[in-house]
Amino acid sequence: MTQMQPILEAEPSGAPSAGATAIPQDCERLVAALIELSPYRTVLRPLLSDIARIGRANRQISAALTIVELRADFAHTGRLRRADLGPERTALLGFLEYIRFASPDFLRSVGEWPVGGMRDRG
């Protein structure tokens, strides 16, 4: 009896292959480098571990991080430039912007932390 070999389909251009979709071991380092490219870096730095965890759990952000890691050869260089973000720039920087404006620090600054803070004083 012969064993059948799986058929491997070609990945669409620019998409990571099935073996490359895992976030690199140094995801937190990559996210830290990404945060440094954000205008909100001062506020986001203390949230690094949470941002990395959320990024790994989100399919779109996880895939974008993987593509950028490969494009920048981040595992070898440890460097991330704005040009390395490519078309994933919008998703990744939008993700950081969303976290900034959903952060307890920002919500507190506009009187909404704890959630509903000012509205409940009515």
Coordinates of C-alpha atoms in Angstrom, one line a residue:
M1 CA 0.0 0.0 0.0
T2 CA 1.5 3.4 -1.0
Q3 CA 1.2 6.4 1.2
M4 CA -0.3 9.5 -0.4
Q5 CA 1.6 12.7 -0.2
P6 CA -0.3 15.9 0.6
I7 CA -0.7 18.4 -2.2
L8 CA 0.8 21.7 -1.4
E9 CA -0.9 24.7 -2.9
A10 CA 1.1 27.8 -3.7
E11 CA 0.5 30.8 -1.4
P12 CA -0.7 34.0 -2.9
S13 CA 2.1 36.5 -3.6
G14 CA 3.2 38.3 -0.5
A15 CA 1.3 36.0 1.9
P16 CA 3.2 34.1 4.5
S17 CA 3.5 30.3 4.0
A18 CA 1.7 28.0 6.4
G19 CA 5.0 27.4 8.1
A20 CA 5.8 31.1 8.5
T21 CA 2.6 32.2 10.1
A22 CA 3.8 31.7 13.6
I23 CA 4.8 34.8 15.4
P24 CA 8.5 34.8 16.0
Q25 CA 9.8 33.9 19.5
D26 CA 10.9 37.4 20.0
C27 CA 7.5 38.9 19.3
E28 CA 7.8 41.2 22.3
R29 CA 11.0 42.7 20.9
L30 CA 9.3 43.2 17.5
V31 CA 6.3 44.8 19.1
A32 CA 8.6 47.0 21.2
A33 CA 10.4 48.2 18.0
L34 CA 6.9 48.8 16.4
I35 CA 5.9 50.9 19.4
E36 CA 9.0 53.0 18.9
L37 CA 7.7 54.0 15.4
S38 CA 4.4 55.2 17.0
P39 CA 3.7 58.8 18.0
Y40 CA 2.1 57.3 21.1
R41 CA 5.2 55.4 22.2
T42 CA 5.5 57.1 25.6
V43 CA 2.0 55.9 26.7
L44 CA 2.3 52.5 24.9
R45 CA 5.7 51.4 26.3
P46 CA 4.3 50.3 29.7
L47 CA 1.6 48.3 27.9
L48 CA 4.2 46.3 25.9
S49 CA 3.5 42.8 27.2
D50 CA -0.3 43.3 26.9
I51 CA 0.1 44.7 23.4
A52 CA 2.3 41.7 22.3
R53 CA -0.2 39.2 23.8
I54 CA -3.2 40.9 22.1
G55 CA -1.2 41.1 18.8
R56 CA -0.4 37.4 18.9
A57 CA -4.1 36.5 19.5
N58 CA -5.4 38.6 16.7
R59 CA -5.2 36.9 13.3
Q60 CA -4.8 40.1 11.2
I61 CA -2.2 41.6 13.5
S62 CA -0.3 38.4 14.0
A63 CA -0.1 37.8 10.2
A64 CA 1.0 41.4 9.7
L65 CA 3.7 41.1 12.4
T66 CA 5.0 37.9 10.8
I67 CA 5.2 39.5 7.3
V68 CA 7.0 42.5 8.7
E69 CA 9.4 40.4 10.7
L70 CA 10.3 38.5 7.6
R71 CA 10.6 41.6 5.4
A72 CA 12.8 43.4 8.0
D73 CA 14.8 40.2 8.8
F74 CA 14.2 41.3 12.4
A75 CA 15.4 38.0 13.9
H76 CA 18.9 38.7 12.6
T77 CA 19.1 42.5 12.6
G78 CA 16.9 43.5 15.5
R79 CA 16.0 46.6 13.6
L80 CA 12.7 47.8 12.3
R81 CA 12.3 50.8 10.0
R82 CA 9.1 52.5 9.0
A83 CA 9.9 51.4 5.4
D84 CA 9.9 47.7 6.6
L85 CA 6.2 48.0 7.5
G86 CA 5.1 48.1 3.9
P87 CA 1.4 47.6 3.2
E88 CA 0.9 46.3 6.8
R89 CA 1.7 49.8 8.1
T90 CA -2.0 50.8 8.2
A91 CA -3.1 47.8 10.2
L92 CA -0.2 47.8 12.7
L93 CA -0.1 51.5 13.4
G94 CA -3.9 51.6 13.5
F95 CA -3.8 48.8 16.1
L96 CA -1.4 50.8 18.3
E97 CA -3.6 53.9 17.8
Y98 CA -6.7 52.0 18.9
I99 CA -4.9 50.7 22.0
R100 CA -3.8 54.3 22.9
F101 CA -7.3 55.7 22.7
A102 CA -8.8 52.7 24.6
S103 CA -6.1 52.8 27.3
P104 CA -7.0 53.6 30.9
D105 CA -4.6 56.5 30.8
F106 CA -6.5 58.2 27.9
L107 CA -9.9 57.4 29.2
R108 CA -8.9 58.8 32.6
S109 CA -7.7 62.0 30.9
V110 CA -11.2 62.6 29.4
G111 CA -13.0 61.6 32.6
E112 CA -14.2 58.2 31.3
W113 CA -12.2 55.9 33.6
P114 CA -13.5 54.0 35.3
V115 CA -15.7 53.4 32.3
G116 CA -18.6 55.8 32.3
G117 CA -17.0 57.9 35.0
M118 CA -18.2 61.4 34.0
R119 CA -21.5 60.2 32.7
D120 CA -22.4 58.5 36.0
R121 CA -22.0 61.8 37.9
G122 CA -24.8 63.4 35.9

